[in-house]
Amino acid sequence: MEELDVEPSTTLIPGAGFNQKHLGFEWGPGDLLVYETNYKLQGPRSAGSPFVHVVRKDEDICSPILRKLFNESHLIFVGLQKIKEDVPSKNKKSQFVSISKNYRSVIRACMEELQQNAVSTQDGSLASQYGDQVSILLAIELIWNLCEVLFIDAAPAGSLLLHLLDWVRLHKSDVDARAREVLQSDSPAQHQSYWDVALKRLTEFDVKWRHWHEECDRCLQDNTFASNRHLETICKIMVGDEDALLEQKELLSTWYHFLVTRLLFTHPTIKPPDLHYYAQSSMNMFLGPRASPEPLDIILLSAFEFDLHQVIKDCSIALNNWWFVAHLTDLLDHCKLLQSHNLQCVSHIRAYSQI
């Protein structure tokens, strides 16, 4: 066994080792599981502790870029604690939405800095580490933004789909870039990406589909566009043909992108309570029977089902840190959204969010 150049540092585990008992351990999935045994350092045996402690190295704390994120988040959530209880609900809601957007902007700034460092570094392992951190922050911002739309801002039925369209577009940024490339070319209609862009941006240029929905249906019935498969495909999408939408899986790329596109052309006035049905069926249709949902898919699905308790629980399991869960729980609790979920850990997590 290789000898250490320096003495290992001592890690204190709150609640363990203070009763003069031996500690036992087992290697978990990426973590160390530590527990008190029945054996004391001196004297007769006694009952052990019923608790198992999960010990892991928090690499995020060591990252200067992420430390900046933590510091700026601290200021945001200290400000959250100062919002007075006697402020009218309407005023508080705007403050909560503002705090949520500020937090997301800090996360996005951190992602951009990590991406720049990943490109500029000559160290392959460091570039990979930056890439992993960007992927985690992308997932975190995606989840937070959806929670902002559904819970914090609580978009009503009339504007819910517009908010979801913005949510998808924000996390599918290549659409705007490819559209600019096509429109700035000498002959946009002849550009190789013209039809791909057209298919992806129906969801952006017009939500008043009722005016031409019947006309599109009539054109399909009359085989008006039978000689041009691209126009016929667009026409099918406009009338909400799910098979036609699924044929564009590569362009949509995710089941939740498919969900929002499907809603635009089949149910543009969707009400929040109906989201869960369309979310579940869209995920099943998009992934197919052979694919299993990823942890991120499960978290987003729980959000669409308006199950805050499950969102927080799944984030606690899937993410490699607690700060995101702490901040989300803190804000949701201030919005009075957790009363019906009986979360006993709310006060502890809120305190953690200010660290």
XYZ file of C-alpha atoms in Angstrom:
355
model
C 0.000 0.000 0.000
C 1.364 3.406 -0.970
C 2.406 5.534 1.980
C 0.925 8.993 2.421
C 3.263 11.983 2.165
C 1.299 13.846 4.821
C -0.843 12.885 7.751
C -4.526 12.621 6.743
C -6.761 15.358 8.106
C -9.283 14.555 10.817
C -12.923 14.787 9.811
C -15.407 15.330 12.623
C -18.792 13.665 12.090
C -21.545 15.432 14.068
C -23.289 12.989 16.366
C -20.721 10.184 16.029
C -17.790 9.198 18.218
C -18.699 11.316 21.230
C -19.709 8.323 23.373
C -16.216 6.855 23.339
C -17.293 4.038 21.031
C -15.509 2.425 18.135
C -16.718 3.453 14.703
C -17.464 0.952 11.957
C -17.703 1.731 8.254
C -18.792 0.326 4.907
C -18.159 1.652 1.423
C -21.387 2.815 -0.154
C -22.067 3.856 -3.786
C -19.468 6.626 -3.932
C -19.799 7.429 -0.219
C -18.502 6.133 3.089
C -21.144 4.858 5.516
C -20.047 5.318 9.150
C -21.783 4.060 12.296
C -21.126 3.598 16.010
C -20.518 0.009 17.135
C -21.394 -1.691 20.433
C -17.747 -1.555 21.517
C -16.411 1.222 23.717
C -12.811 2.355 23.730
C -12.767 1.371 27.400
C -15.174 -0.571 29.575
C -17.964 -3.058 28.813
C -20.046 -3.213 25.631
C -23.173 -1.094 25.328
C -25.911 -0.490 22.783
C -24.766 1.148 19.559
C -26.308 4.145 17.843
C -29.196 3.581 15.401
C -27.820 6.224 13.013
C -25.737 5.696 9.867
C -23.727 8.705 8.688
C -22.973 9.295 5.007
C -19.506 10.813 4.510
C -18.361 12.232 1.199
C -15.828 14.767 -0.030
C -17.476 18.029 -1.063
C -15.399 18.951 -4.101
C -17.667 21.897 -4.919
C -16.427 23.789 -1.862
C -12.875 23.604 -3.249
C -13.800 25.178 -6.596
C -13.137 28.966 -6.708
C -15.869 29.429 -9.332
C -18.464 27.541 -7.309
C -17.376 29.358 -4.161
C -18.353 32.565 -5.955
C -21.755 31.005 -6.651
C -22.164 30.076 -2.994
C -21.181 33.561 -1.822
C -23.595 35.344 -4.166
C -26.349 32.854 -3.303
C -25.748 33.614 0.373
C -26.505 37.296 -0.194
C -29.669 36.469 -2.167
C -31.073 34.165 0.503
C -30.113 36.392 3.403
C -32.203 39.015 1.629
C -35.043 36.487 1.394
C -35.102 36.168 5.192
C -35.625 39.930 5.488
C -38.927 39.971 3.617
C -41.468 40.974 6.228
C -44.432 38.754 7.004
C -46.859 41.693 7.026
C -46.133 42.615 3.396
C -49.215 42.043 1.167
C -49.186 38.718 -0.716
C -49.168 40.379 -4.158
C -46.070 42.383 -3.293
C -44.329 39.387 -1.785
C -44.980 37.285 -4.877
C -43.168 39.777 -7.103
C -40.268 39.785 -4.640
C -40.119 35.985 -4.609
C -40.132 35.842 -8.418
C -37.370 38.449 -8.527
C -35.270 36.455 -6.049
C -35.814 33.308 -8.091
C -34.691 35.000 -11.312
C -31.668 36.535 -9.603
C -30.650 33.113 -8.350
C -30.959 31.634 -11.841
C -28.887 34.453 -13.320
C -26.123 33.715 -10.797
C -26.203 30.035 -11.747
C -26.042 30.890 -15.457
C -23.100 33.256 -14.920
C -21.298 30.468 -13.074
C -22.024 28.038 -15.932
C -20.610 30.453 -18.497
C -17.409 30.874 -16.488
C -17.050 27.103 -16.101
C -17.568 26.609 -19.851
C -14.923 29.233 -20.646
C -12.462 27.544 -18.293
C -13.220 24.126 -19.784
C -12.324 25.458 -23.243
C -9.199 27.355 -22.195
C -7.578 24.794 -19.857
C -4.890 22.450 -21.153
C -5.568 19.925 -18.384
C -7.859 17.182 -19.719
C -9.009 15.989 -16.311
C -9.755 19.555 -15.219
C -11.719 20.183 -18.425
C -13.732 17.044 -17.711
C -14.389 18.237 -14.159
C -15.589 21.608 -15.444
C -17.823 19.808 -17.947
C -19.383 17.691 -15.214
C -20.052 20.777 -13.107
C -21.686 22.520 -16.067
C -23.943 19.502 -16.662
C -25.050 19.525 -13.021
C -25.735 23.270 -13.065
C -27.689 22.932 -16.323
C -29.935 20.334 -14.684
C -30.283 22.469 -11.549
C -31.238 25.580 -13.535
C -33.692 23.548 -15.636
C -35.436 22.212 -12.514
C -35.415 25.587 -10.753
C -36.823 27.405 -13.791
C -39.698 24.911 -14.091
C -40.472 25.268 -10.371
C -40.443 29.040 -10.841
C -43.030 28.773 -13.635
C -45.312 26.246 -11.921
C -45.058 27.182 -8.237
C -43.408 30.533 -7.531
C -44.821 32.601 -10.396
C -47.765 30.163 -10.656
C -48.670 30.998 -14.238
C -52.444 30.744 -14.857
C -54.030 28.645 -17.597
C -54.100 31.459 -20.159
C -50.354 32.174 -20.044
C -49.021 28.850 -18.757
C -48.079 27.537 -22.191
C -46.281 30.777 -23.073
C -44.171 30.422 -19.936
C -43.426 26.787 -20.795
C -42.439 27.818 -24.333
C -39.970 30.310 -22.847
C -38.699 27.594 -20.509
C -38.041 25.183 -23.383
C -36.505 27.866 -25.619
C -34.157 28.992 -22.853
C -32.839 25.459 -22.518
C -32.733 24.808 -26.265
C -30.628 27.809 -27.253
C -29.424 26.371 -30.579
C -32.828 27.123 -32.155
C -32.285 30.892 -32.224
C -28.681 30.548 -33.422
C -29.636 28.236 -36.297
C -32.563 30.485 -37.237
C -30.244 33.508 -37.509
C -27.844 31.471 -39.628
C -30.645 30.490 -42.021
C -32.215 33.957 -42.244
C -28.856 35.662 -42.859
C -27.911 33.320 -45.698
C -28.209 34.418 -49.347
C -31.087 32.030 -50.001
C -32.810 31.027 -46.712
C -35.264 28.652 -48.413
C -32.344 26.726 -49.957
C -30.325 26.510 -46.745
C -29.707 22.946 -45.567
C -31.178 23.741 -42.124
C -34.231 25.628 -43.417
C -36.794 22.896 -42.785
C -35.259 21.890 -39.462
C -35.517 25.489 -38.231
C -39.033 25.888 -39.612
C -40.186 22.767 -37.808
C -38.614 23.840 -34.515
C -39.914 27.481 -34.563
C -43.596 27.003 -35.153
C -43.656 26.877 -31.444
C -42.292 30.407 -31.358
C -43.862 32.540 -34.072
C -47.554 31.901 -33.576
C -49.695 30.522 -30.790
C -52.981 31.481 -32.390
C -53.253 28.158 -34.130
C -57.048 28.083 -34.059
C -57.213 30.491 -37.019
C -55.560 28.044 -39.351
C -56.085 24.724 -37.595
C -59.215 23.902 -39.555
C -57.630 25.069 -42.797
C -54.628 22.803 -42.231
C -56.908 19.866 -41.518
C -58.807 20.533 -44.749
C -55.554 20.680 -46.731
C -54.524 17.304 -45.335
C -57.856 15.766 -46.210
C -57.596 17.143 -49.765
C -53.947 16.030 -50.158
C -53.043 19.616 -51.025
C -49.414 19.179 -49.972
C -48.950 15.575 -51.049
C -46.291 16.620 -53.563
C -44.149 18.348 -50.913
C -43.372 16.174 -47.913
C -41.925 19.079 -45.888
C -45.095 21.160 -46.178
C -47.229 18.110 -45.477
C -45.182 17.366 -42.320
C -45.579 20.943 -41.086
C -49.303 20.773 -41.783
C -49.585 17.541 -39.779
C -47.722 19.139 -36.876
C -50.051 22.145 -36.977
C -53.073 19.904 -36.451
C -51.318 18.116 -33.585
C -50.548 14.806 -35.310
C -48.555 12.988 -32.611
C -46.939 10.553 -35.045
C -45.660 13.492 -37.110
C -44.283 15.113 -33.960
C -42.538 11.915 -32.878
C -40.861 11.712 -36.279
C -39.036 14.908 -35.271
C -37.515 13.395 -32.106
C -33.995 14.384 -33.119
C -35.058 18.016 -33.469
C -37.029 18.046 -30.225
C -34.262 16.129 -28.382
C -36.127 15.779 -25.028
C -39.511 14.532 -23.917
C -40.352 17.824 -22.220
C -39.624 19.700 -25.456
C -41.994 17.244 -27.129
C -44.532 17.869 -24.337
C -44.591 21.647 -24.809
C -44.745 21.350 -28.607
C -47.564 18.813 -28.313
C -49.513 21.115 -25.987
C -49.093 24.065 -28.336
C -50.828 22.255 -31.178
C -53.363 20.194 -29.235
C -54.163 22.015 -25.986
C -52.786 25.596 -25.932
C -55.060 26.641 -23.051
C -53.856 23.818 -20.795
C -54.729 24.222 -17.121
C -52.131 23.427 -14.437
C -54.092 20.451 -12.975
C -54.100 18.760 -16.396
C -50.343 19.000 -16.938
C -49.505 15.726 -15.195
C -51.465 13.611 -17.685
C -49.794 15.164 -20.724
C -46.366 15.075 -19.041
C -46.581 11.372 -18.203
C -47.951 10.351 -21.600
C -45.428 12.548 -23.451
C -42.523 11.001 -21.575
C -43.826 7.490 -22.282
C -44.398 8.249 -25.968
C -41.033 9.937 -26.451
C -38.852 7.470 -24.548
C -40.682 4.369 -25.740
C -41.124 1.063 -23.884
C -37.445 0.097 -23.920
C -35.938 3.247 -22.437
C -35.931 4.049 -18.730
C -36.284 7.649 -17.496
C -33.198 9.314 -16.054
C -33.234 10.895 -12.552
C -33.696 14.344 -14.146
C -36.759 13.055 -16.009
C -38.265 11.780 -12.758
C -37.696 15.148 -11.034
C -39.277 17.122 -13.874
C -42.213 14.725 -14.002
C -42.788 15.198 -10.263
C -42.832 18.968 -10.828
C -45.405 18.612 -13.605
C -47.446 16.520 -11.170
C -47.190 19.408 -8.654
C -45.653 17.057 -6.093
C -43.237 19.371 -4.289
C -42.378 16.801 -1.652
C -41.241 14.350 -4.341
C -39.298 17.043 -6.206
C -37.301 17.850 -3.088
C -36.852 14.178 -2.215
C -35.672 13.217 -5.712
C -33.298 16.199 -5.893
C -31.813 15.159 -2.549
C -31.110 11.693 -3.956
C -30.034 12.558 -7.494
C -27.876 15.674 -7.039
C -24.367 15.623 -5.616
C -24.952 18.491 -3.217
C -27.417 19.887 -0.694
C -27.176 23.606 -1.392
C -29.647 23.513 -4.286
C -32.203 21.545 -2.260
C -31.719 23.907 0.671
C -32.244 27.020 -1.437
C -35.269 25.617 -3.255
C -36.890 24.505 -0.011
C -36.184 27.863 1.605
C -37.855 29.835 -1.190
C -40.829 27.474 -1.489
C -41.359 27.659 2.263
C -41.362 31.460 2.172
C -43.954 31.228 -0.612
C -46.126 29.195 1.809
C -46.119 26.244 -0.587
C -44.926 23.532 1.783
C -47.578 23.622 4.499
C -49.550 20.775 2.960
C -46.519 18.560 2.545
C -45.548 18.091 6.215
C -41.813 18.509 5.679
C -40.218 18.175 9.098
C -36.788 19.119 7.758
C -37.844 22.529 6.398
C -36.435 24.569 9.284
C -33.112 22.720 9.189
C -32.776 23.079 5.412
C -33.692 26.773 5.548
C -30.878 27.333 8.028
C -28.478 25.472 5.714
C -29.441 27.706 2.763
C -27.928 30.706 4.515
C -24.519 29.064 4.971
